[in-house]
Each structure stands twice: as C-alpha cells, then as structure tokens.
PDB file of C-alpha atoms in Angstrom:
ATOM      1  CA  GLN A 148    -180.179   8.298-116.629  1.00 75.00           C
ATOM      2  CA  VAL A 149    -181.219   8.086-120.404  1.00 81.00           C
ATOM      3  CA  GLN A 150    -184.892   7.216-120.299  1.00 91.00           C
ATOM      4  CA  LEU A 151    -187.191   6.841-123.351  1.00 95.00           C
ATOM      5  CA  VAL A 152    -190.693   6.823-122.840  1.00 97.00           C
ATOM      6  CA  GLU A 153    -193.500   5.584-124.951  1.00 98.00           C
ATOM      7  CA  SER A 154    -197.031   6.461-125.492  1.00 98.00           C
ATOM      8  CA  GLY A 155    -200.183   7.078-127.872  1.00 98.00           C
ATOM      9  CA  GLY A 156    -200.918   2.619-127.771  1.00 98.00           C
ATOM     10  CA  GLY A 157    -203.489   1.625-127.210  1.00 98.00           C
ATOM     11  CA  LEU A 158    -206.992  -0.454-128.831  1.00 98.00           C
ATOM     12  CA  VAL A 159    -208.148   0.751-131.924  1.00 98.00           C
ATOM     13  CA  GLN A 160    -210.116  -0.785-134.974  1.00 98.00           C
ATOM     14  CA  ALA A 161    -209.142  -2.330-137.681  1.00 98.00           C
ATOM     15  CA  GLY A 162    -208.116   0.286-140.603  1.00 98.00           C
ATOM     16  CA  GLY A 163    -207.519   2.498-138.359  1.00 98.00           C
ATOM     17  CA  SER A 164    -204.379   5.141-137.136  1.00 98.00           C
ATOM     18  CA  LEU A 165    -202.360   5.431-134.131  1.00 98.00           C
ATOM     19  CA  ARG A 166    -200.058   8.149-133.392  1.00 98.00           C
ATOM     20  CA  LEU A 167    -196.626   6.706-131.381  1.00 98.00           C
ATOM     21  CA  SER A 168    -194.397   9.107-129.588  1.00 98.00           C
ATOM     22  CA  CYS A 169    -191.286   8.611-127.448  1.00 97.00           C
ATOM     23  CA  VAL A 170    -189.500  11.308-125.273  1.00 95.00           C
ATOM     24  CA  VAL A 171    -185.423  10.673-124.360  1.00 91.00           C
ATOM     25  CA  SER A 172    -184.387  12.315-121.854  1.00 88.00           C
ATOM     26  CA  GLY A 173    -181.373  12.320-120.139  1.00 83.00           C
ATOM     27  CA  TYR A 174    -178.816  11.426-122.661  1.00 76.00           C
ATOM     28  CA  THR A 175    -175.954  14.441-124.085  1.00 69.00           C
ATOM     29  CA  GLY A 176    -174.180  12.272-126.430  1.00 74.00           C
ATOM     30  CA  ASP A 177    -175.002  11.569-129.295  1.00 76.00           C
ATOM     31  CA  THR A 178    -177.791   9.411-130.839  1.00 75.00           C
ATOM     32  CA  TYR A 179    -177.269   7.698-134.897  1.00 84.00           C
ATOM     33  CA  TRP A 180    -179.983   5.748-135.047  1.00 92.00           C
ATOM     34  CA  MET A 181    -183.230   5.861-133.379  1.00 93.00           C
ATOM     35  CA  ALA A 182    -185.720   2.951-134.103  1.00 97.00           C
ATOM     36  CA  TRP A 183    -188.965   1.119-133.638  1.00 98.00           C
ATOM     37  CA  PHE A 184    -189.433  -2.826-133.053  1.00 98.00           C
ATOM     38  CA  ARG A 185    -192.361  -4.542-131.855  1.00 98.00           C
ATOM     39  CA  GLN A 186    -192.776  -8.020-129.809  1.00 96.00           C
ATOM     40  CA  ALA A 187    -196.638 -10.265-130.730  1.00 92.00           C
ATOM     41  CA  PRO A 188    -197.783 -11.443-127.739  1.00 86.00           C
ATOM     42  CA  GLY A 189    -196.124 -15.048-127.192  1.00 87.00           C
ATOM     43  CA  LYS A 190    -192.721 -13.807-128.227  1.00 85.00           C
ATOM     44  CA  GLU A 191    -189.679 -13.433-127.180  1.00 85.00           C
ATOM     45  CA  ARG A 192    -187.054  -9.997-126.788  1.00 79.00           C
ATOM     46  CA  GLU A 193    -185.320 -12.331-129.375  1.00 79.00           C
ATOM     47  CA  GLY A 194    -188.041 -12.297-131.697  1.00 82.00           C
ATOM     48  CA  ARG A 195    -188.625  -7.879-132.082  1.00 93.00           C
ATOM     49  CA  GLU A 196    -189.240  -7.198-135.055  1.00 95.00           C
ATOM     50  CA  GLY A 197    -187.473  -3.822-137.436  1.00 97.00           C
ATOM     51  CA  VAL A 198    -190.695  -2.125-137.906  1.00 98.00           C
ATOM     52  CA  ALA A 199    -188.939   1.670-138.686  1.00 98.00           C
ATOM     53  CA  ALA A 200    -185.538   4.044-138.048  1.00 97.00           C
ATOM     54  CA  ILE A 201    -184.659   6.692-138.898  1.00 95.00           C
ATOM     55  CA  TYR A 202    -180.802   8.556-138.879  1.00 92.00           C
ATOM     56  CA  THR A 203    -180.548  11.359-136.238  1.00 86.00           C
ATOM     57  CA  ASP A 204    -178.550  13.322-138.680  1.00 85.00           C
ATOM     58  CA  GLY A 205    -180.145  14.193-141.269  1.00 80.00           C
ATOM     59  CA  GLY A 206    -183.732  11.576-141.172  1.00 84.00           C
ATOM     60  CA  ARG A 207    -182.945   9.007-143.231  1.00 92.00           C
ATOM     61  CA  THR A 208    -185.332   6.790-143.154  1.00 95.00           C
ATOM     62  CA  TYR A 209    -185.962   2.997-143.449  1.00 96.00           C
ATOM     63  CA  TYR A 210    -189.097   0.085-142.654  1.00 97.00           C
ATOM     64  CA  GLY A 211    -190.196  -3.042-142.935  1.00 96.00           C
ATOM     65  CA  ASN A 212    -190.990  -4.552-145.079  1.00 95.00           C
ATOM     66  CA  PHE A 213    -194.203  -5.430-143.637  1.00 95.00           C
ATOM     67  CA  VAL A 214    -194.835  -2.281-143.241  1.00 94.00           C
ATOM     68  CA  LYS A 215    -195.637  -1.306-147.153  1.00 89.00           C
ATOM     69  CA  GLY A 216    -196.637   2.351-147.183  1.00 93.00           C
ATOM     70  CA  ARG A 217    -198.689   1.932-143.820  1.00 97.00           C
ATOM     71  CA  PHE A 218    -196.655   3.705-141.408  1.00 98.00           C
ATOM     72  CA  THR A 219    -194.291   6.954-141.024  1.00 98.00           C
ATOM     73  CA  ILE A 220    -191.745   7.686-138.412  1.00 97.00           C
ATOM     74  CA  SER A 221    -190.705  11.048-137.855  1.00 96.00           C
ATOM     75  CA  GLN A 222    -188.448  13.219-135.329  1.00 94.00           C
ATOM     76  CA  ASP A 223    -188.928  16.201-133.138  1.00 90.00           C
ATOM     77  CA  ASN A 224    -184.991  17.073-131.959  1.00 80.00           C
ATOM     78  CA  GLY A 225    -186.230  20.213-130.638  1.00 81.00           C
ATOM     79  CA  LYS A 226    -188.163  17.925-128.930  1.00 79.00           C
ATOM     80  CA  ASN A 227    -186.430  14.749-127.866  1.00 89.00           C
ATOM     81  CA  THR A 228    -189.004  13.173-129.576  1.00 94.00           C
ATOM     82  CA  LEU A 229    -189.557  10.736-131.699  1.00 96.00           C
ATOM     83  CA  TYR A 230    -193.324   9.413-133.635  1.00 97.00           C
ATOM     84  CA  LEU A 231    -194.534   6.382-135.436  1.00 98.00           C
ATOM     85  CA  GLN A 232    -197.409   7.184-137.346  1.00 98.00           C
ATOM     86  CA  MET A 233    -199.584   4.358-138.183  1.00 98.00           C
ATOM     87  CA  ASN A 234    -202.232   4.547-140.415  1.00 98.00           C
ATOM     88  CA  SER A 235    -203.983   0.800-141.922  1.00 98.00           C
ATOM     89  CA  LEU A 236    -203.672  -0.524-139.358  1.00 98.00           C
ATOM     90  CA  LYS A 237    -204.126  -4.583-139.304  1.00 97.00           C
ATOM     91  CA  PRO A 238    -205.282  -7.161-136.499  1.00 97.00           C
ATOM     92  CA  GLU A 239    -201.767  -8.415-137.096  1.00 96.00           C
ATOM     93  CA  ASP A 240    -200.118  -5.736-136.152  1.00 97.00           C
ATOM     94  CA  THR A 241    -200.808  -6.129-132.664  1.00 97.00           C
ATOM     95  CA  ALA A 242    -197.650  -6.160-130.287  1.00 97.00           C
ATOM     96  CA  MET A 243    -196.064  -4.245-127.287  1.00 97.00           C
ATOM     97  CA  TYR A 244    -194.034  -1.615-129.995  1.00 98.00           C
ATOM     98  CA  TYR A 245    -190.557  -0.343-128.523  1.00 98.00           C
ATOM     99  CA  CYS A 246    -189.168   2.641-128.671  1.00 97.00           C
ATOM    100  CA  ALA A 247    -185.045   2.575-129.065  1.00 96.00           C
ATOM    101  CA  ALA A 248    -181.912   4.565-129.707  1.00 93.00           C
ATOM    102  CA  VAL A 249    -177.963   3.455-130.789  1.00 91.00           C
ATOM    103  CA  SER A 250    -175.336   6.062-129.402  1.00 88.00           C
ATOM    104  CA  ARG A 251    -172.510   4.428-131.472  1.00 87.00           C
ATOM    105  CA  ARG A 252    -172.117   4.318-135.448  1.00 88.00           C
ATOM    106  CA  VAL A 253    -174.301   1.526-136.911  1.00 89.00           C
ATOM    107  CA  SER A 254    -174.375   0.942-140.443  1.00 91.00           C
ATOM    108  CA  TRP A 255    -177.375   0.839-142.541  1.00 89.00           C
ATOM    109  CA  ILE A 256    -177.949  -1.938-142.942  1.00 91.00           C
ATOM    110  CA  SER A 257    -178.013  -3.016-139.276  1.00 94.00           C
ATOM    111  CA  ALA A 258    -180.459  -0.443-138.297  1.00 95.00           C
ATOM    112  CA  LEU A 259    -183.289  -2.703-138.160  1.00 95.00           C
ATOM    113  CA  ARG A 260    -182.441  -4.863-135.863  1.00 95.00           C
ATOM    114  CA  ALA A 261    -182.957  -4.739-132.707  1.00 95.00           C
ATOM    115  CA  ASP A 262    -179.284  -5.665-130.999  1.00 94.00           C
ATOM    116  CA  SER A 263    -177.713  -3.264-132.813  1.00 95.00           C
ATOM    117  CA  TYR A 264    -179.629  -0.692-130.357  1.00 94.00           C
ATOM    118  CA  ASN A 265    -177.889   0.447-126.446  1.00 91.00           C
ATOM    119  CA  TYR A 266    -181.099   2.413-125.358  1.00 93.00           C
ATOM    120  CA  TRP A 267    -184.877   0.965-124.830  1.00 96.00           C
ATOM    121  CA  GLY A 268    -188.329   2.402-123.990  1.00 97.00           C
ATOM    122  CA  GLN A 269    -190.895   0.214-121.678  1.00 96.00           C
ATOM    123  CA  GLY A 270    -193.007  -0.048-124.693  1.00 97.00           C
ATOM    124  CA  THR A 271    -196.596   0.691-125.154  1.00 98.00           C
ATOM    125  CA  GLN A 272    -199.127  -1.723-126.256  1.00 98.00           C
ATOM    126  CA  VAL A 273    -200.843  -1.305-130.150  1.00 98.00           C
ATOM    127  CA  THR A 274    -204.176  -3.871-129.499  1.00 98.00           C
ATOM    128  CA  VAL A 275    -206.354  -3.910-133.565  1.00 98.00           C
ATOM    129  CA  SER A 276    -209.075  -5.481-133.650  1.00 97.00           C
ATOM    130  CA  SER A 277    -210.736  -7.407-136.514  1.00 94.00           C
TER     131      SER A 277
END
C-alpha cells in the first residue's frame, strides 16, 4: 500500500522558515511528478493550490506564482523523501500542506493541478502568525 507521510509543519511567525518533508513508502513503480499542494482554511479539496512540483527523473521544478522565490522543492531519491523549504513565510501561507505523487505521464503544464495526482498524503498544518 502506497503511503505518503508529511511532517515538519507548525506555528511560525511571519518572516520565519519551515521545512516540510514527505516520505514515500510501499510503492515500487515509477513516479513522474511529485508536488506540494496547500488547502487554505475553509476551502474545499477541489480548491487545493499547487505550491511546487518536481519531475522525479531529472529534477525539473515548477512553482506557483505566489511563491516568488521563497520556497524550494527538492528530493532525496535514496531516502524516498520530498522536501519543501519555505522561507519568508507570510500569514497568507497558512494552510494544510499536502504531498502528492503521480504514477502516470503528465504534461508539465498540468504539474501544479491537483487532479493530475493519484497519491496523496494526509497533510501537515502550517500556521503563520503576523
């Protein structure tokens, strides 16, 4: 059974940093993209916002427009772990952050669309205070 387990969320002051991790287990096939999404309080699952995505074979990355150089997505294939380094956090970054993976080919154009992904973690809460 495939499991994606996020960690690293918490409460931080505006301007601070957090590093999220996502460990993937139970999967032996290829993953083409892995990504981080976020769901703000009061928003439905369909409103999950693409934060960052990485093509697992080669490391090509894409970011949501709101990131503006503040976040970095990376992977450690040896540890089956995905990371999201978040710096200069703002109160509007407050959300539940989800790790996701897709096991089929997806165009880079769709890499930040939640409906492209077929594996999801349970999320880790990030709260940024002003």
